[in-house]
Coordinates of C-alpha atoms in Angstrom, one line a residue:
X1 CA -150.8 47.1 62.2
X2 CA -151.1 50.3 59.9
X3 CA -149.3 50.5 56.5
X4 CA -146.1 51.8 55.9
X5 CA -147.9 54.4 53.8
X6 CA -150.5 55.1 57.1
X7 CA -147.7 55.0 59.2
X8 CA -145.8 57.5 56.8
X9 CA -148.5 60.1 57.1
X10 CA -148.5 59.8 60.7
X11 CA -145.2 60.9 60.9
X12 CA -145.2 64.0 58.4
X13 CA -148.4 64.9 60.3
X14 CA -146.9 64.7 64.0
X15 CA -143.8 66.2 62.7
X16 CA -145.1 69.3 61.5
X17 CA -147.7 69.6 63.7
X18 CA -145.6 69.5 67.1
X19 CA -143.4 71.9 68.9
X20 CA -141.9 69.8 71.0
X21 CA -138.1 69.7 68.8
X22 CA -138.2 73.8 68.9
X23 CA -138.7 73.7 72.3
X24 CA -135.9 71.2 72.9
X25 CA -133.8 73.2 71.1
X26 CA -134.5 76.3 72.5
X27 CA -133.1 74.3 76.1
X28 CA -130.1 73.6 74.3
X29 CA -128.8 76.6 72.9
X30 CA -130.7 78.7 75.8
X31 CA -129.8 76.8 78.8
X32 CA -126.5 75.1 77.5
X33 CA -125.3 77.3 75.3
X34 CA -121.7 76.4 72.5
X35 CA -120.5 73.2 73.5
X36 CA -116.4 73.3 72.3
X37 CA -114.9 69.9 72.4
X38 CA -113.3 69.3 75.8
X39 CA -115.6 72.8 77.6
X40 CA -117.9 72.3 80.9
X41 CA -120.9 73.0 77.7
X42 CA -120.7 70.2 76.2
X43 CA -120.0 67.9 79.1
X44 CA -123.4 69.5 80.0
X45 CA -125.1 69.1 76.8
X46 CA -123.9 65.4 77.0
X47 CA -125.2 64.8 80.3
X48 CA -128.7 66.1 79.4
X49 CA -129.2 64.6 76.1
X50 CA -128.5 61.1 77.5
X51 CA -130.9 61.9 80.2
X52 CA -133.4 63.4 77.9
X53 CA -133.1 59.9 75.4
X54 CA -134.1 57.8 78.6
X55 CA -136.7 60.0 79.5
X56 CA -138.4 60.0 75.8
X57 CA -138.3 56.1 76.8
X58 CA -135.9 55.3 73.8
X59 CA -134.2 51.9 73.7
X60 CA -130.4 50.8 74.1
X61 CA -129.3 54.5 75.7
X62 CA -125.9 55.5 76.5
X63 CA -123.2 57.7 76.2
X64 CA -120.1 56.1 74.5
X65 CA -116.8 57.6 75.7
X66 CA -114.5 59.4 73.3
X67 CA -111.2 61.2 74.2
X68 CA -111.2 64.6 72.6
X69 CA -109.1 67.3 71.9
X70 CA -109.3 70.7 74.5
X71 CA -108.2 73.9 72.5
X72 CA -108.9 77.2 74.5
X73 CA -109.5 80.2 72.8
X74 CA -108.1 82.7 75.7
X75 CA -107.7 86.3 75.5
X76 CA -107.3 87.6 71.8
X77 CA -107.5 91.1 70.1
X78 CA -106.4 92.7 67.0
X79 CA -105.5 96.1 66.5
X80 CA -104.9 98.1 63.8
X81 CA -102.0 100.4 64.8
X82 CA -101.5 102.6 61.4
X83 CA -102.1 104.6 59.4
X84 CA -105.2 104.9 62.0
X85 CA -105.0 103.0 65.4
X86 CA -108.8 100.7 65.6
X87 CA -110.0 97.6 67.4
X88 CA -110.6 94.8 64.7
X89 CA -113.1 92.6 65.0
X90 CA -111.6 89.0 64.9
X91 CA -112.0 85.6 66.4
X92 CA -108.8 83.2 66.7
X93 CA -108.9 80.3 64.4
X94 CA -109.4 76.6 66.0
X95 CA -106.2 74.7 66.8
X96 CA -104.1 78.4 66.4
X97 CA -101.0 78.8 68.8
X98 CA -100.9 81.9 71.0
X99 CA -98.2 84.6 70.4
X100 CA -98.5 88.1 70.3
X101 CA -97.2 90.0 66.8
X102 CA -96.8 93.3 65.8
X103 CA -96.0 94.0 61.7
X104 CA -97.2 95.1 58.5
X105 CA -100.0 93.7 56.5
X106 CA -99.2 92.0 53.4
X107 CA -102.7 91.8 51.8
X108 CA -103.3 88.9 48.9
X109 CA -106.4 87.3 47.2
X110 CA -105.2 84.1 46.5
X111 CA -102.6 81.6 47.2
X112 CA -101.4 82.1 44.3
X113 CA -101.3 86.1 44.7
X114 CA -98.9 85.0 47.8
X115 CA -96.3 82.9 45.6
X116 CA -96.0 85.9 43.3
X117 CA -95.2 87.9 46.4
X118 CA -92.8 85.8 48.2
X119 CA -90.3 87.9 48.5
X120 CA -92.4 90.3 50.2
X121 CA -94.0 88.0 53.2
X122 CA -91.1 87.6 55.6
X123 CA -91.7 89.5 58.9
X124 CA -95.1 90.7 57.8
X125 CA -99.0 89.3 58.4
X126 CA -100.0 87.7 55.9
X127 CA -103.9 88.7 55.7
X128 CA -105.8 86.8 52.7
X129 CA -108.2 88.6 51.5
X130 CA -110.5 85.7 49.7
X131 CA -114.1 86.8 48.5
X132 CA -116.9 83.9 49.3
X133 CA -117.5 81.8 46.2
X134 CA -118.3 78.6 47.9
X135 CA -117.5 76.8 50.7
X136 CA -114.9 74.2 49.9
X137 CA -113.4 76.9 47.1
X138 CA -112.7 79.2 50.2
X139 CA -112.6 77.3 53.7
X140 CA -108.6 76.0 52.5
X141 CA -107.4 79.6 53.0
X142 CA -108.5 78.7 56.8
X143 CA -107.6 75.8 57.1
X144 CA -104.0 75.9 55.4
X145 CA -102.9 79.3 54.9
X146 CA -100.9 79.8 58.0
X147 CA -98.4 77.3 56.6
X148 CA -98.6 78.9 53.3
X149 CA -97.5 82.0 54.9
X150 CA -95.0 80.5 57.0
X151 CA -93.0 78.8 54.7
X152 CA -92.3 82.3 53.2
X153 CA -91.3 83.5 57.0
X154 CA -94.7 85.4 57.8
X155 CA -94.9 85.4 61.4
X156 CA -98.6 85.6 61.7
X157 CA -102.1 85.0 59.1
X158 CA -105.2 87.0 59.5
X159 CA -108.2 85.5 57.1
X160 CA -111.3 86.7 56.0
X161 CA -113.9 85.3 57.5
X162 CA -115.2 82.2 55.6
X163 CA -118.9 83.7 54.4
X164 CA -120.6 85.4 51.8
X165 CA -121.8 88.6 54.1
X166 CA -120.9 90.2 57.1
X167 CA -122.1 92.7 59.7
X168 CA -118.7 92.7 61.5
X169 CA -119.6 89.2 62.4
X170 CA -115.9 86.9 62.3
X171 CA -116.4 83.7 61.4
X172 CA -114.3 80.5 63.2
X173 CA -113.1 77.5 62.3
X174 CA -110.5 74.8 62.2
X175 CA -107.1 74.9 60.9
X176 CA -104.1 72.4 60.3
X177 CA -100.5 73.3 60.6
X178 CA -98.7 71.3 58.5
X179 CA -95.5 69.1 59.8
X180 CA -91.9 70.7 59.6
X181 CA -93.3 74.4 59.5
X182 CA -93.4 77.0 61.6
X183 CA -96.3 77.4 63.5
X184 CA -97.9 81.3 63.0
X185 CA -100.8 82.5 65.5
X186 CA -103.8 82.8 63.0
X187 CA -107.5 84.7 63.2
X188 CA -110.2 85.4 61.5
X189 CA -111.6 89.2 60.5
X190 CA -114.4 90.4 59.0
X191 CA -115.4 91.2 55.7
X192 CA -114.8 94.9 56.5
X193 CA -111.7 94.8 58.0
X194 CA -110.2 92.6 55.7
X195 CA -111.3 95.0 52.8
X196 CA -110.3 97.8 54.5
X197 CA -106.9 96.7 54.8
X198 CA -106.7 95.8 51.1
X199 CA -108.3 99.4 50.5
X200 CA -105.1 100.8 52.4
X201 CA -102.6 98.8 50.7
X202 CA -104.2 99.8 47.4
X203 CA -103.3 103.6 48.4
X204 CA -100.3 102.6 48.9
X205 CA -100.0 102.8 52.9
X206 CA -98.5 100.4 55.0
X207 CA -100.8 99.3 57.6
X208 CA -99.7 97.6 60.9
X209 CA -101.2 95.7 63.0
X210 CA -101.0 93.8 66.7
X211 CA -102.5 90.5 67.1
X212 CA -102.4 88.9 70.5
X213 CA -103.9 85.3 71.5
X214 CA -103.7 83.1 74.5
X215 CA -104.5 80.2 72.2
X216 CA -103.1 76.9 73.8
X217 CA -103.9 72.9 74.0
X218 CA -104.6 71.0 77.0
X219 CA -104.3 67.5 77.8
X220 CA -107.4 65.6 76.0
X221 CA -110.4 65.2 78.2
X222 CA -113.3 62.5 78.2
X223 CA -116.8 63.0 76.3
X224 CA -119.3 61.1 74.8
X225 CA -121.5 60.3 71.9
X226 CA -124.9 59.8 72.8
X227 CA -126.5 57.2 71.8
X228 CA -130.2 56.1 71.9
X229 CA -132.3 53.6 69.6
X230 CA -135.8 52.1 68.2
X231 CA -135.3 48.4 68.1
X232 CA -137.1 47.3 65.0
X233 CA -139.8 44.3 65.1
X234 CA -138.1 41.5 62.5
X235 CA -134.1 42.5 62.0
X236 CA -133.4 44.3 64.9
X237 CA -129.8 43.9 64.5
X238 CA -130.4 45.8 61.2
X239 CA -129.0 49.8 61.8
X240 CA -130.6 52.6 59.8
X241 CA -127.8 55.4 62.0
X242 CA -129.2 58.7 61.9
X243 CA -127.0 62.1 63.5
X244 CA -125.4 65.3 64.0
X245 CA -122.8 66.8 66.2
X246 CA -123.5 68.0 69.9
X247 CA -120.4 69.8 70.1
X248 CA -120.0 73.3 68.5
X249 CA -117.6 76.2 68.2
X250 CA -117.2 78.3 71.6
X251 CA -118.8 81.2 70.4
X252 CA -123.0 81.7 69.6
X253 CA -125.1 78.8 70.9
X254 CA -124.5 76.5 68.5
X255 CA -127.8 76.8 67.0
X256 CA -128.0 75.8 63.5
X257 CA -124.8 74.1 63.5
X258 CA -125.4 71.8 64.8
X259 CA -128.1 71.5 67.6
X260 CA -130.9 71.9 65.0
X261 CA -129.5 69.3 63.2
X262 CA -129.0 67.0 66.2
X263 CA -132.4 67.7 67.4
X264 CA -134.2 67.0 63.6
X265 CA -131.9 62.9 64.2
X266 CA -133.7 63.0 67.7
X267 CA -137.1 63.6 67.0
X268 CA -136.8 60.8 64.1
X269 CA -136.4 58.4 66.3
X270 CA -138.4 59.8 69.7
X271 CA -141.8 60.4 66.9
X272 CA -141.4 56.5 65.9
X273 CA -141.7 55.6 69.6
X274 CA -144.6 58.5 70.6
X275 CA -146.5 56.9 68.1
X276 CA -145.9 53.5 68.7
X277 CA -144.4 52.9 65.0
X278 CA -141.5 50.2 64.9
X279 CA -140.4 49.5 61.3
X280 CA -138.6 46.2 60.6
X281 CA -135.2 47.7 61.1
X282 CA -133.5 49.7 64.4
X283 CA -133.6 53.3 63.9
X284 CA -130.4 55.0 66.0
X285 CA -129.5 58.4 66.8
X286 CA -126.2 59.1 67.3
X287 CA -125.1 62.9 68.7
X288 CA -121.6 62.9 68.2
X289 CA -118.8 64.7 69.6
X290 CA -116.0 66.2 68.7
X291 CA -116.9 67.4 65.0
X292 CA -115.5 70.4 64.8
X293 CA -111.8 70.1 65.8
X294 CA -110.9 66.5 65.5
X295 CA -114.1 64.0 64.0
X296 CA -113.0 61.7 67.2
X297 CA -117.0 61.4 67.9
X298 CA -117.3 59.5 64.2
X299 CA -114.4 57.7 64.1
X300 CA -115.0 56.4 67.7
X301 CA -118.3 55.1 66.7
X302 CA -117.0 53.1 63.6
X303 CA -114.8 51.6 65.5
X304 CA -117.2 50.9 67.9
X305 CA -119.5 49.5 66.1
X306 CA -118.1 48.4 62.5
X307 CA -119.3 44.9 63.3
X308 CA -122.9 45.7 63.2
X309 CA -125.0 46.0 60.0
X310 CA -125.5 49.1 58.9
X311 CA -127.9 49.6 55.6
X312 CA -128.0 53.6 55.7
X313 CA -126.4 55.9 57.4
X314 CA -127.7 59.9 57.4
X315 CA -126.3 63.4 58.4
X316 CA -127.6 66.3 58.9
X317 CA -125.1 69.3 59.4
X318 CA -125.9 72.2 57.2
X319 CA -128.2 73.9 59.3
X320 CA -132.2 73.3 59.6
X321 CA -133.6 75.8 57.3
X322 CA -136.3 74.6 54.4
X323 CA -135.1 71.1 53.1
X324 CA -134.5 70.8 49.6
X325 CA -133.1 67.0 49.2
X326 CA -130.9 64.5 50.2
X327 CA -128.1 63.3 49.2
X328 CA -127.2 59.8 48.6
X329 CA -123.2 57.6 48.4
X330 CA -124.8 54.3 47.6
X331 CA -123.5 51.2 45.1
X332 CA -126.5 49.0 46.2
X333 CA -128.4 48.2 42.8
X334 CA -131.7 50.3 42.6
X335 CA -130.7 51.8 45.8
X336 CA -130.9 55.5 44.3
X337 CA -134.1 54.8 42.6
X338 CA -135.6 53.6 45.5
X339 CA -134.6 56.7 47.7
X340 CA -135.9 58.2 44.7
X341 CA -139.3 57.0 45.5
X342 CA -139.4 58.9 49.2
X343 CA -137.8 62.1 48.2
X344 CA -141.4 62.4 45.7
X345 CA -143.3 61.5 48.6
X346 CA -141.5 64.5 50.2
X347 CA -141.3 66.9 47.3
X348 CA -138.1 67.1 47.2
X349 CA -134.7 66.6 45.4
X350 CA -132.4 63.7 45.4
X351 CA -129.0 64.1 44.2
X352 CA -125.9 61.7 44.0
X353 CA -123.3 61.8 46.5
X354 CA -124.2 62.7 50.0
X355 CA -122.8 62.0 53.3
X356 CA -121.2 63.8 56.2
X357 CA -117.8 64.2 58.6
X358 CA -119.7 62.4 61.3
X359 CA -121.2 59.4 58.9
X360 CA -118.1 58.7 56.8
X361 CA -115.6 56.6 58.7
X362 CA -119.2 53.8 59.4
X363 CA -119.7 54.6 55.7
X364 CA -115.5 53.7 54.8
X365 CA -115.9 50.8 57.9
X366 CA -119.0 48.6 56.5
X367 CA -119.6 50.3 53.1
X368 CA -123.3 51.6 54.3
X369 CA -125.2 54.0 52.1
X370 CA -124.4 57.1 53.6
X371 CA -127.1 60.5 53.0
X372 CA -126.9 64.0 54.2
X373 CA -129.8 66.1 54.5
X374 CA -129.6 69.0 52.2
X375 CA -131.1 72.5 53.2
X376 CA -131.7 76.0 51.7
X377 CA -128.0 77.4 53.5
X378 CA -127.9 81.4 52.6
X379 CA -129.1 82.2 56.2
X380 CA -126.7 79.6 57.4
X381 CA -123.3 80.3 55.6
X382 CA -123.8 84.4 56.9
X383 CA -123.8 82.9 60.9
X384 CA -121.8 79.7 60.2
X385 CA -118.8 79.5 62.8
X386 CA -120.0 83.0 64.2
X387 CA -121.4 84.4 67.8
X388 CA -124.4 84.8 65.8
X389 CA -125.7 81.4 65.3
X390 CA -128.1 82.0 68.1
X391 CA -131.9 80.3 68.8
X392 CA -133.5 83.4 67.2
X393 CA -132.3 82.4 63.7
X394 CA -134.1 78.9 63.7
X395 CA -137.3 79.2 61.9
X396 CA -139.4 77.1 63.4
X397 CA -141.6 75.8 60.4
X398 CA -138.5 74.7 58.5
X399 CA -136.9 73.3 61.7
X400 CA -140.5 70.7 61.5
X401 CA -140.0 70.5 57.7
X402 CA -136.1 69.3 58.6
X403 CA -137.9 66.7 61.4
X404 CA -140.4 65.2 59.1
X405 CA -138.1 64.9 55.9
X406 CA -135.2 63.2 58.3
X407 CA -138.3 60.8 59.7
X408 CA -139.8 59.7 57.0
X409 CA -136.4 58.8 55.4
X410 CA -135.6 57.2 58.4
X411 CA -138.6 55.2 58.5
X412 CA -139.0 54.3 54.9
X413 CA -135.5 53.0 55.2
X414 CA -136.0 51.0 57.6
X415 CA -139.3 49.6 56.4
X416 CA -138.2 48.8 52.9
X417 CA -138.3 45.3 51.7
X418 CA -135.0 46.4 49.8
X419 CA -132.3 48.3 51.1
X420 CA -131.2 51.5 49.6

């Protein structure tokens, strides 16, 4: 039997030496296309990857059925109607009721811009305005700032799109409505049009603007996680979990977020069996579902599987340009050290606190380790939630970098007399 650090250089070797993920992913995003939670795509996607898994000849294949959410996006525009009439380029947000609204633009930068301007909200669109600083800084204006601008009796939000540059490219996303307040149709622009409107408040005009969406929720459907596995040789029963999320926003093909990341979890798991590598522990993939507009796919699997040992659990969702790190949540004495020791093998960084939407409820349910893959993101952020995270964006080189850093930690993981 080769060594762990034979079998190590085996991997990094195949995995930057083969095509095969790039190609796979290429199917996906080509032949597939975005896979929304609850759409024909990703009852597709679903469908293939299970038959793909059996096909690599992986072990303990299936696809686990998860109820899911179905938003459709329907018919939407924008329109500005004065001082000049223009289409706007906009995309409705996830989970937004439909309506159709005509009324002035109230422009703000912040919520706290909007308090200070309460008395001017009612009857108008609340549009904010927010420049990119980072992504958790700027996403709640998305995610909460049609109830903001409802409680003050706006009867619509328009947001600028979450992302640090734009060529008239809207970016998606989820929102929440929260409970006892009026729900408010709400979109997303683009840098440009969002500015522009600020520019024309600035002069002091009064632009307008007509937003119409078919937005509506149907009855939740049936999907699957997909699930396929590496038994390992002494404590099989012993789960390093390794993923990313099949489905995607219905717009672009879903490319870097996240079918590169599901296909850098896959190839983890399909190199150990090409070359005949089985460490001591199982190795698991698991493509969830339903990321982007309800984590059922995550939650479904903790509760699925919370009885089973886990001893790491790792994510990759931030797209598959050039690695960087990983990121580790562990409380397991030496556990960071240890990780430590496979990040230098890797050349690269290893930072506290890591983890993932998909990964956390099996982290909360067992108290695994849980690790995200961490990735140069200033290509990803500019296409993130936008029709313009499309197969021609993936670099291929970094897309094998992705596959051998998420291998290798796989692997070691598994291998390791210790756990991390």
């Amino acid at each position: 039997m080769s060594s762990p650090q034979d079998n190590t250089q085996r991997l990094l070797s195949a995995a930057l030496s083969s095509d095969f993920g790039y190609q796979r992913l290429g199917y996906l995003c080509d032949r597939i296309g975005n896979r929304l939670s609850g759409s024909k795509g990703l009852e597709k996607a679903v469908s293939w990857a299970e038959s793909e898994m059996r096909r690599d000849g992986l072990e303990g294949v299936c696809a686990e059925p998860v109820l899911v959410p179905k938003w459709v996006r329907g018919k939407e525009s924008a329109t500005l109607i004065s001082p000049e009439k223009r289409a706007l380029v906009m995309l409705g947000l996830g989970g937004s009721v439909g309506g159709r609204v005509k009324a002035q633009v109230l422009v703000v930068q912040s919520f706290e811009e909007l308090t200070a301007r309460a008395g001017e909200a009612k009857g108008k669109i609340v549009c904010f305005n927010v420049p990119f600083t980072n992504y958790g800084a700027t996403v709640r204006y998305r995610g909460t700032g049609a109830s903001e601008a409802a409680k003050l009796g706006a009867v619509a939000v328009l947001v600028r799109s979450v992302g640090p540059t734009s060529l008239r490219t809207p970016h998606t996303g989820a929102m929440n409505y929260a409970a006892g307040i009026a729900k408010i149709p709400a979109a997303a622009i683009t840098i440009e049009d969002a500015t522009q409107l600020a520019r024309m408040q600035a002069r002091g005009e009064k632009p307008v603007v007509e937003l119409t969406m078919q937005a509506h929720f149907e009855k939740d459907v049936l999907s699957a996680n997909v699930i396929g596995e590496w038994r390992g040789r002494e404590k099989p029963g012993e789960i390093v979990l390794v993923g990313g999320h099949l489905d995607s926003w219905d717009v672009g093909q879903g490319a870097h977020d996240d079918g590169g990341g599901c296909i850098a979890s896959w190839e983890a798991v399909r190199l150990l069996k090409v070359l005949g590598i089985r460490p001591r522990r199982t190795v698991r993939v698991c493509l969830f579902t339903n990321e982007e507009n309800g984590s059922r796919g995550g939650q479904a699997y903790a509760e699925a599987h919370k009885s089973e040992k886990h001893v790491l659990a790792i994510e990759t969702d931030g797209g598959v340009d050039t690695p960087i790190g990983f990121g580790l949540t562990t409380k397991t004495p030496g556990g960071m050290e240890r990780a430590r020791e496979i990040t230098r093998l890797l050349e690269l960084e290893l930072k506290e606190g890591g983890g993932g939407a998909d990964i956390g409820p099996i982290g909360t349910a067992t108290g695994c380790p849980t690790m995200g893959l961490l990735n140069d993101m200033s290509v990803y952020w500019n296409i993130h939630h936008t029709p313009a995270d499309t197969f021609d964006k993936i670099n291929p080189k970094a897309l094998q970098k992705c596959i051998a850093a998420m291998a290798v930690m796989a692997y070691s993981a598994a291998e390791l007399d210790g756990l991390f």
